mmCIF file of C-alpha atoms in Angstrom:
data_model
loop_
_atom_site.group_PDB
_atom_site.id
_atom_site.type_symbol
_atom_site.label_atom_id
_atom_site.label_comp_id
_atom_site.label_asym_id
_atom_site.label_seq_id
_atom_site.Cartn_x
_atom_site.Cartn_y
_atom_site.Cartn_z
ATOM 1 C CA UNK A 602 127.516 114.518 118.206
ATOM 2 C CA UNK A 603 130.003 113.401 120.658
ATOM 3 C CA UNK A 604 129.969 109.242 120.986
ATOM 4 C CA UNK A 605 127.705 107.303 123.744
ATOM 5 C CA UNK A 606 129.667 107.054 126.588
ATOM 6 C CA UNK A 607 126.861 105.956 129.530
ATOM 7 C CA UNK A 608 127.469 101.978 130.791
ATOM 8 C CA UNK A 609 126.330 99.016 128.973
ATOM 9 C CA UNK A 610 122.818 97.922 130.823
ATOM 10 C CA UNK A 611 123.144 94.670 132.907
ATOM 11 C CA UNK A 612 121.051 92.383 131.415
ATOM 12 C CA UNK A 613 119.097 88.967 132.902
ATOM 13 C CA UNK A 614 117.895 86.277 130.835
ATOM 14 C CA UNK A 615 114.660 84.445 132.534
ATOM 15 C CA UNK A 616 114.953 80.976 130.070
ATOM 16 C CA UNK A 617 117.469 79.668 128.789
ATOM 17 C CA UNK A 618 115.378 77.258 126.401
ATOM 18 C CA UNK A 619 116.755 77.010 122.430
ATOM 19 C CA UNK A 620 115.424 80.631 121.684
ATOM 20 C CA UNK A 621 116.401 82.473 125.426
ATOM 21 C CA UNK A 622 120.120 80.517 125.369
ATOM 22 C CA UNK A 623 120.956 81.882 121.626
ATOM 23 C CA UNK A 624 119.596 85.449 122.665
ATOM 24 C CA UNK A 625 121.792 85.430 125.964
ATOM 25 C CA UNK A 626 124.948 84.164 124.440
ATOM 26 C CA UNK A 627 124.340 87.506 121.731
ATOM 27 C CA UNK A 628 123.649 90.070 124.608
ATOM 28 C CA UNK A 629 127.012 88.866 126.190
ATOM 29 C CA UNK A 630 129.039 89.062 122.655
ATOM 30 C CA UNK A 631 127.931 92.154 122.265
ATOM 31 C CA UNK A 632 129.673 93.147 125.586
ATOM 32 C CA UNK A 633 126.510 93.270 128.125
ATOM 33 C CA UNK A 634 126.890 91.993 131.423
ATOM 34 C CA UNK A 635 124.613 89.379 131.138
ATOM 35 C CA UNK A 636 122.952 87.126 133.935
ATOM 36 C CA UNK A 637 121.075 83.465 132.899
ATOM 37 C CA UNK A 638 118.313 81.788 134.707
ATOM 38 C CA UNK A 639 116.815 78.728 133.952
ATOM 39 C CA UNK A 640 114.618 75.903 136.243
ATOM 40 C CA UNK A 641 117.674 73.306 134.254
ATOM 41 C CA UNK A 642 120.992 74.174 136.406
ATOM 42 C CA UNK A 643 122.426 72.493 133.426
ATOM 43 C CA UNK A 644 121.119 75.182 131.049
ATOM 44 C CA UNK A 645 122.523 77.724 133.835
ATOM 45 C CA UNK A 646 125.760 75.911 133.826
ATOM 46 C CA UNK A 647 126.073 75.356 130.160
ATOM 47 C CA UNK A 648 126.144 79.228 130.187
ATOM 48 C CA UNK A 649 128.018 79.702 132.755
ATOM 49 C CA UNK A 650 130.536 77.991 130.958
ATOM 50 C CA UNK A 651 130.344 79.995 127.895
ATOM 51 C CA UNK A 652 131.494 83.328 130.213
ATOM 52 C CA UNK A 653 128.171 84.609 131.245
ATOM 53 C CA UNK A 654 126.850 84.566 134.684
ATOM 54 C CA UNK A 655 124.142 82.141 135.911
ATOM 55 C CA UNK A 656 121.881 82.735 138.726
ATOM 56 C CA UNK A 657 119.476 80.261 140.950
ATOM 57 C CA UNK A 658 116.357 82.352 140.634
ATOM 58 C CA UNK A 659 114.156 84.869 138.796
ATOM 59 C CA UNK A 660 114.962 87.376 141.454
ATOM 60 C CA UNK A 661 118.783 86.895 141.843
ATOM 61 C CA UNK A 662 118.869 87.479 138.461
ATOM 62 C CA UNK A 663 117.310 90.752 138.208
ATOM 63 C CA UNK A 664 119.206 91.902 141.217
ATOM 64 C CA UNK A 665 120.518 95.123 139.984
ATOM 65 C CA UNK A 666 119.381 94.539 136.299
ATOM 66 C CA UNK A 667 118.610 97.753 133.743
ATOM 67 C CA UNK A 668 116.654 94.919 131.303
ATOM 68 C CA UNK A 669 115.012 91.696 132.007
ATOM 69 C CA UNK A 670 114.340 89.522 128.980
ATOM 70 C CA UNK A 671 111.358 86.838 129.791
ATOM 71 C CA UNK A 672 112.259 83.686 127.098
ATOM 72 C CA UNK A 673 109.435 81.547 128.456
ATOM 73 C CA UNK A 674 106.843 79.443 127.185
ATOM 74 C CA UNK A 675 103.590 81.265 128.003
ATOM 75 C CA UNK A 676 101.322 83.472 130.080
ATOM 76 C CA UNK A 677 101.171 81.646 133.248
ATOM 77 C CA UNK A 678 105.190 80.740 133.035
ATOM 78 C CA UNK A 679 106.077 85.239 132.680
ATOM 79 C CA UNK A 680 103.484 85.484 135.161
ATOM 80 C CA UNK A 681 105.534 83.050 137.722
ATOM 81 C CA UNK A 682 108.926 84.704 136.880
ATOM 82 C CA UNK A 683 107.069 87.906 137.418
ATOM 83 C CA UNK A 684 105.388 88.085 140.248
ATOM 84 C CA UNK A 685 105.866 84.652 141.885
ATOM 85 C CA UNK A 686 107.606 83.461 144.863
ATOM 86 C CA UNK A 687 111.540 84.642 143.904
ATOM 87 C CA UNK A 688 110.449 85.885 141.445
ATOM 88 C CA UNK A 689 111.457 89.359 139.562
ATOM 89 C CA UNK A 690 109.311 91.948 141.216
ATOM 90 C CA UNK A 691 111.230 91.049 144.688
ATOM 91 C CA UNK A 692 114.391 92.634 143.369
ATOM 92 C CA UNK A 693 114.158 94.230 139.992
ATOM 93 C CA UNK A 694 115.338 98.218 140.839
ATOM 94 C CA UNK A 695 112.622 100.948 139.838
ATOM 95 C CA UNK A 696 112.436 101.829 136.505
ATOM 96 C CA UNK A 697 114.135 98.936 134.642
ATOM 97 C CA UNK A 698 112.429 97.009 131.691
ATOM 98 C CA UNK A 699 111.200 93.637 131.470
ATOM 99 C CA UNK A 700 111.097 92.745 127.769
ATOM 100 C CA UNK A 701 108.763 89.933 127.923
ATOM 101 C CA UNK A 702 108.951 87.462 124.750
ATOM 102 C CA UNK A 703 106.204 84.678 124.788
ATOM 103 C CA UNK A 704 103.894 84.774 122.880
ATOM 104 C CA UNK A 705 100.794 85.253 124.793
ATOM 105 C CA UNK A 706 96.874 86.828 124.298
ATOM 106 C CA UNK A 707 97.242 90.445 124.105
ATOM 107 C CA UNK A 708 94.645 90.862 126.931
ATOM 108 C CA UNK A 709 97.063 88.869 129.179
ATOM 109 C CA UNK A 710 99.760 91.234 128.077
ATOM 110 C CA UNK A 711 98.027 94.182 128.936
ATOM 111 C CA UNK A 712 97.205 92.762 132.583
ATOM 112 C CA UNK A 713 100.896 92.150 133.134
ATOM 113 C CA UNK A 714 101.944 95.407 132.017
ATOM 114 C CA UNK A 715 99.990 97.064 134.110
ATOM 115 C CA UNK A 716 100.901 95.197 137.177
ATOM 116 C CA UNK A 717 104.371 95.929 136.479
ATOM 117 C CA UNK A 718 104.224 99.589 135.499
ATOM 118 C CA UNK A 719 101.880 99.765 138.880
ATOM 119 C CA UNK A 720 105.393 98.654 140.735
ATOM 120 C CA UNK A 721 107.883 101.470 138.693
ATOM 121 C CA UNK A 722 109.315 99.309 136.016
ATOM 122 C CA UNK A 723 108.864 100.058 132.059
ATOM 123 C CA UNK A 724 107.347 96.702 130.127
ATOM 124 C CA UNK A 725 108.130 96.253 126.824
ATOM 125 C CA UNK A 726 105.833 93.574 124.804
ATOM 126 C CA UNK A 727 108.545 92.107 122.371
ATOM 127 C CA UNK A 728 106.933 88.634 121.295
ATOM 128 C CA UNK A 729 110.304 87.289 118.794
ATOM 129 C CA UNK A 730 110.398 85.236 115.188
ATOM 130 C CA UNK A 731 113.030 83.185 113.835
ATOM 131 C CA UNK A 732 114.027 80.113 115.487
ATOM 132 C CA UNK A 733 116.699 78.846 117.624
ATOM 133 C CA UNK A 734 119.514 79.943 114.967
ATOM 134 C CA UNK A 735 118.722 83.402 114.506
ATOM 135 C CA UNK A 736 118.336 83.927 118.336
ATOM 136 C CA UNK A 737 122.113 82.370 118.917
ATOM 137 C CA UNK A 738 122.816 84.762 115.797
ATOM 138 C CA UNK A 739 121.251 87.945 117.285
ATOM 139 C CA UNK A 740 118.919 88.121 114.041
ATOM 140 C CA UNK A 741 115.424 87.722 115.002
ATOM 141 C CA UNK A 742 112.459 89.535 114.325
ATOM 142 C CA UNK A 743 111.234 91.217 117.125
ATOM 143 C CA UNK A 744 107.226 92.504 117.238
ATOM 144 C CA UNK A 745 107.882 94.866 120.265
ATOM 145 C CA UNK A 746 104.778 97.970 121.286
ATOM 146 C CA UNK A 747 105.149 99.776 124.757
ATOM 147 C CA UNK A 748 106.173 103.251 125.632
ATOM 148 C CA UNK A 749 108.929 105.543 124.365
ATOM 149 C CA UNK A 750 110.649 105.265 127.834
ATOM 150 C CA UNK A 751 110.545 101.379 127.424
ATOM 151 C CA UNK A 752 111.926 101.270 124.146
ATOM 152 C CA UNK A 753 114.574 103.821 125.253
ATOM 153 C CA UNK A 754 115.902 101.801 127.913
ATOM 154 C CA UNK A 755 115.821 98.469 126.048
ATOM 155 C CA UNK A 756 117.326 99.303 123.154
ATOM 156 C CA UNK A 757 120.911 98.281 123.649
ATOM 157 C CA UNK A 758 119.333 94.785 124.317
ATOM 158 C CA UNK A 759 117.143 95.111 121.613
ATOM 159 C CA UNK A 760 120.162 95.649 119.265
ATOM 160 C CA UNK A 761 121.923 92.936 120.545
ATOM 161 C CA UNK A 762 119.379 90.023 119.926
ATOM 162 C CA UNK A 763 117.640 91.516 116.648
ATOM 163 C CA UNK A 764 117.964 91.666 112.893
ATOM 164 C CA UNK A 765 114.438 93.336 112.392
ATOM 165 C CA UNK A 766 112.743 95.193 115.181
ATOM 166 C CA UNK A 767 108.975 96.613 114.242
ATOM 167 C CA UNK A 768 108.005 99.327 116.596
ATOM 168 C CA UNK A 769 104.274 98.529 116.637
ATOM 169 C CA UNK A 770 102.882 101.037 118.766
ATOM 170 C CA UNK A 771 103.214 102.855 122.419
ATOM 171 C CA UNK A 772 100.805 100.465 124.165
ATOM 172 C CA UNK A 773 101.810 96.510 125.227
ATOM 173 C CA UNK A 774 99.668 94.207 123.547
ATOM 174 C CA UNK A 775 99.896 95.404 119.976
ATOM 175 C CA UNK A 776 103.007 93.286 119.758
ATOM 176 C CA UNK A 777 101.380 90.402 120.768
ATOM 177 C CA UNK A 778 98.605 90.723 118.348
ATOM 178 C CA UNK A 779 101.082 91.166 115.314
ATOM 179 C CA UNK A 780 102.332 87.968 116.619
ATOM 180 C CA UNK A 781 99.183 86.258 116.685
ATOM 181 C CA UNK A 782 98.496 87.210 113.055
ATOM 182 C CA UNK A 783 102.220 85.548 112.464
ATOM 183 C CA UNK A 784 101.356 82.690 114.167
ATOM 184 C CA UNK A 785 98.196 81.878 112.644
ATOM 185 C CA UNK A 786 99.830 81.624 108.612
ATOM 186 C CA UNK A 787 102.606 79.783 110.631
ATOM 187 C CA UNK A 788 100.580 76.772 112.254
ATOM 188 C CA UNK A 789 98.672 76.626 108.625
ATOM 189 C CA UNK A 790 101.542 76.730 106.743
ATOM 190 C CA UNK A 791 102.372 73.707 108.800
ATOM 191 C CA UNK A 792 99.886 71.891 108.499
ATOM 192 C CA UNK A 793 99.619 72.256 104.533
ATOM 193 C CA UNK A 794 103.076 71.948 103.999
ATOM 194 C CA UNK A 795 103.233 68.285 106.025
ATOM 195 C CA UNK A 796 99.321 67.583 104.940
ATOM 196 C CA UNK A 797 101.612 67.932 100.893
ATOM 197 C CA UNK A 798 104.263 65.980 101.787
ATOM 198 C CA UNK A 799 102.007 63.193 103.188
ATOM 199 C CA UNK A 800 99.959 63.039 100.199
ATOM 200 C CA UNK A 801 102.984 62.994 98.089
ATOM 201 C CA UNK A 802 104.189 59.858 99.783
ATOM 202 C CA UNK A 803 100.816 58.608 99.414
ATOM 203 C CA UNK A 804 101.283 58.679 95.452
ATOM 204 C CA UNK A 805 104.525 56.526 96.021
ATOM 205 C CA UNK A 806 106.542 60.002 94.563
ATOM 206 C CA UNK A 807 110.329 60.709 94.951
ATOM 207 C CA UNK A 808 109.898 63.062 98.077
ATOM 208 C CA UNK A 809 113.232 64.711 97.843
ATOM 209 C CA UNK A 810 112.115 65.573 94.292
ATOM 210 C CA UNK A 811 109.247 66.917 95.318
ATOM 211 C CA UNK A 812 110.964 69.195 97.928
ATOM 212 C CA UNK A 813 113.134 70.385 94.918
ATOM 213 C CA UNK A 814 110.032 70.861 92.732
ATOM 214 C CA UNK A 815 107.926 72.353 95.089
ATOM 215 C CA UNK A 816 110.534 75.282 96.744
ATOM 216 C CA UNK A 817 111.115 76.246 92.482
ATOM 217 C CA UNK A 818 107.108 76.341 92.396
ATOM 218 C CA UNK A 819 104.428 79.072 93.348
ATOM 219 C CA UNK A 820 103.418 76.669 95.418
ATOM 220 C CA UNK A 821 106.421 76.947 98.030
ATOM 221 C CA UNK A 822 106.092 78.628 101.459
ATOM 222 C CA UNK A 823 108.778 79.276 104.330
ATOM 223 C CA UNK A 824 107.454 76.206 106.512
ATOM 224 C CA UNK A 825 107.663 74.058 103.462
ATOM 225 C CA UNK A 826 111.189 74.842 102.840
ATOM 226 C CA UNK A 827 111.526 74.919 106.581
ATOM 227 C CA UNK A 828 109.953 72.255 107.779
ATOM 228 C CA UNK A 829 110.046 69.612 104.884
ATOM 229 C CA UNK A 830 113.514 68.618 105.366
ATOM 230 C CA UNK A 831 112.886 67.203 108.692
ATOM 231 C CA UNK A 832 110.255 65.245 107.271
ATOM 232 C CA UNK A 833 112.844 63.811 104.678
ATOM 233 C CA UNK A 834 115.939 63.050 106.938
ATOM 234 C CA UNK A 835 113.278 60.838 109.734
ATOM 235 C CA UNK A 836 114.497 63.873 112.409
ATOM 236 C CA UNK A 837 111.737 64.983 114.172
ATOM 237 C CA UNK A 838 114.060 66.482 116.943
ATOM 238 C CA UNK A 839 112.593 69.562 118.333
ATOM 239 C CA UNK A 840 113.204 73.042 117.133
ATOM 240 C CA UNK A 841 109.656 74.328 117.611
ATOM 241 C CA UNK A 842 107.607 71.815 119.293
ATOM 242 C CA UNK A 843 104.336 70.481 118.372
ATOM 243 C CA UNK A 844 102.774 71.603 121.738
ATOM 244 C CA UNK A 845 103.659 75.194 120.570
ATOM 245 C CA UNK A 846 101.282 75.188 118.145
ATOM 246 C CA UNK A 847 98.824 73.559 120.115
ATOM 247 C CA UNK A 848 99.327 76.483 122.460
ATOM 248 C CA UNK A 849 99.265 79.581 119.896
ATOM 249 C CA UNK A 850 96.462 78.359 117.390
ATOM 250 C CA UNK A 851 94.550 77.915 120.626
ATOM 251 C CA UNK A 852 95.357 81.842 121.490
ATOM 252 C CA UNK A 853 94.060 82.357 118.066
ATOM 253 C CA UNK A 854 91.000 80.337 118.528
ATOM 254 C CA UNK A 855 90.276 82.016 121.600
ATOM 255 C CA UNK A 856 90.739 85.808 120.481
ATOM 256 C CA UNK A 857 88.618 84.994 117.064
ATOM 257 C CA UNK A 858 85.776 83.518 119.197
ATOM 258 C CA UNK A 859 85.940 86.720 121.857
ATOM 259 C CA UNK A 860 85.831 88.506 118.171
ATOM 260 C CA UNK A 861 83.136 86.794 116.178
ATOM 261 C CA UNK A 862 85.255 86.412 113.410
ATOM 262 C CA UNK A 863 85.633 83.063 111.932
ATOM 263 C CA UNK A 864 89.128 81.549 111.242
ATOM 264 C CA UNK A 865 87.985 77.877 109.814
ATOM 265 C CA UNK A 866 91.801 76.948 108.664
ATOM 266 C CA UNK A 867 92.886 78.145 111.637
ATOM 267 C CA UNK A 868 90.949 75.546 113.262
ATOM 268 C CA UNK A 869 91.422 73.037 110.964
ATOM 269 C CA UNK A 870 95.349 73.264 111.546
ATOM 270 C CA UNK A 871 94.735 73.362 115.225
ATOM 271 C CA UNK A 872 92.853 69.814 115.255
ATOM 272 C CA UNK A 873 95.754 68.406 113.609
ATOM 273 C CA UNK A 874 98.407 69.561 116.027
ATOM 274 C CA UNK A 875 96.167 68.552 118.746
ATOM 275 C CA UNK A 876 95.382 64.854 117.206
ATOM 276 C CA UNK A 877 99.446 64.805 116.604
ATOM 277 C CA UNK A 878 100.365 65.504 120.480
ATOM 278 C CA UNK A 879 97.461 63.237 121.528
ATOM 279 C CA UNK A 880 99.616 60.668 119.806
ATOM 280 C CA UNK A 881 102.297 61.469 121.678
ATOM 281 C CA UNK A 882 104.287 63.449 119.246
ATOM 282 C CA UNK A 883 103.826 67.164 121.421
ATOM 283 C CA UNK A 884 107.467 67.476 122.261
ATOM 284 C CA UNK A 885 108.190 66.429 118.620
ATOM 285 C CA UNK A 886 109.093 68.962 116.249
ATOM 286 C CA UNK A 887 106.190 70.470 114.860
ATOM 287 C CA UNK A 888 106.823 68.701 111.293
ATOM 288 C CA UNK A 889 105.453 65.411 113.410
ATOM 289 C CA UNK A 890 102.161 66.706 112.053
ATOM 290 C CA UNK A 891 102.835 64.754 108.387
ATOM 291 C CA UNK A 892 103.692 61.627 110.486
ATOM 292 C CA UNK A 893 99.739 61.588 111.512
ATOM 293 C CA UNK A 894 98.980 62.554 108.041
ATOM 294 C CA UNK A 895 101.164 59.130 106.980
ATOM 295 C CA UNK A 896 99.755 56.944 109.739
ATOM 296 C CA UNK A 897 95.833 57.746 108.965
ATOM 297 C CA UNK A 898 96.285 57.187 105.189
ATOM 298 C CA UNK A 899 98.739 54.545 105.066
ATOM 299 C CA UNK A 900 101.627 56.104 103.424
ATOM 300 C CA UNK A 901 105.426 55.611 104.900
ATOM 301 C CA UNK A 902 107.763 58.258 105.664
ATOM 302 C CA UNK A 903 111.771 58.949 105.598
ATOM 303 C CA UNK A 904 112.665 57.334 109.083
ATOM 304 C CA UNK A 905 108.736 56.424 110.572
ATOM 305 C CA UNK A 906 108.511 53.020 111.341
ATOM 306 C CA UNK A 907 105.262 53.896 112.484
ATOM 307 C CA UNK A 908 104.114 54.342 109.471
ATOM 308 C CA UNK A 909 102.506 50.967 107.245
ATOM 309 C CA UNK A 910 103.810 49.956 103.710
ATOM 310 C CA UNK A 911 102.139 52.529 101.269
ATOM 311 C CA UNK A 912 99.344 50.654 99.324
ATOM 312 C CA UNK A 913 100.046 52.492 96.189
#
């Protein structure tokens, strides 16, 4: 078979948050021409800087595009960059992609896709795992469903940001369902994982022993051995905000209730994210959520001055 000689898609990035920056600085090593938009023109300049092209708004950044990749927070935000003043619908040329990546209710998704294959365009419902490091690496997981077509015309893109990408059917909003199943064990695992460490602080134990314990222990999961180390160096700078949590448990909430099908932990986790950004923690990182553990029952934390003198 003679080697692929048809032109590298031009590619715009709509958010360039942690995730959208790391995912359009890998599109543009991997040679794609690669436009970034952003409402921060420091984010736009930032990546500017770093070779790629910046643009003003959703629109002048699809301008000629083959792929749009949507990095934005939620439903109403990829519904803005869609179809909003500027936004990508004013420009995008017939039958390019928009690979839309938050992580939304897969009813919403299916409205949006229709709107935009209604206008000629392909949508591809990629919803993405794997943090801020992984994006800037090109190794996330991607949970993409939509048509052969849209996969087709994505997939350079595709290649560029991902590790792991799970065709999950022809149809968009079987991606974001996958997600929401993800998303759910996530915001538990959270919440148990900072719900141990509080406790263990609460029996006046060695917490960086416990860590080390713990991850050599059955009882170990990802977001402990992700998210425990913030707890024990006192940084609760944001790599996946509490507010996210707030947002995608409440998806979950939302879709089981629609459903009839109870998800009790679900909801229990969901309380505590919500009580933790009611205290003013929602921009935190989402390991904030042991800091309301440690401030109901009395127990200090690495770093939390917040936090009272154990009693133990």
């Amino acid at each position: 078979m003679p080697p692929d000689t048809s032109p590298l898609p031009r590619v715009a990035v709509i958010g360039l948050g942690s995730m959208g920056f790391g995912m359009a600085s890998s599109l543009r090593r991997r040679g794609l021409n690669v436009t970034g938009c952003d409402v921060s023109a420091d984010a736009v300049a930032r990546f500017v800087a770093e070779g790629g092209q910046g643009a003003a708004t959703p629109a002048e950044a699809a301008r000629d595009c083959d792929v749009v990749v949507s990095v934005v927070v939620n439903a109403a935000q990829t519904e803005s960059i869609l179809f909003g003043e500027e936004g990508v619908a004013a420009s995008l040329p017939q039958g390019a992609v928009v690979v839309s990546s938050a992580t939304m209710d897969p009813d919403i998704v299916r409205r949006l896709a229709a709107r935009i294959e209604a206008g000629g365009w392909l949508y591809l419902d990629a919803p993405i795992s794997g943090g801020a490091l992984r994006a800037a690496q090109g190794e996330l997981t991607i949970l993409a469903s939509g048509s052969a077509a849209a996969f087709a015309k994505a997939r350079p893109a595709l290649d560029a940001m991902a590790a792991k990408l799970y065709e999950l059917g022809d149809q968009p909003g079987q991606g974001a369902a996958f997600k929401m199943i993800n998303q759910l064990l996530a915001g538990v695992h959270i919440a148990a994982a900072s719900e141990a460490i509080a406790f263990a602080a609460k029996q006046g134990l060695d917490l960086r022993r416990v860590y080390e314990v713990i991850t050599a222990s059955a009882g170990n999961s990802w977001m402990f051995e992700n998210r425990v180390p913030h707890v024990l160096d006192g940084d609760y700078t944001a790599k996946s905000a509490v507010d996210i949590f707030v947002k995608d448990l409440g998806i979950v909430q939302d879709m089981a209730r629609s459903a009839k099908f109870p998800v009790p932990l679900a909801a229990a986790a969901l309380q505590m994210f919500l009580m933790t950004a009611g205290s003013g923690m929602g921009r935190d990182d989402d390991a904030s959520v042991a800091r309301i553990y440690a401030r109901v029952a009395g127990a200090r934390l690495p770093g939390d001055d917040a936090t009272p003198e154990s009693s133990v």
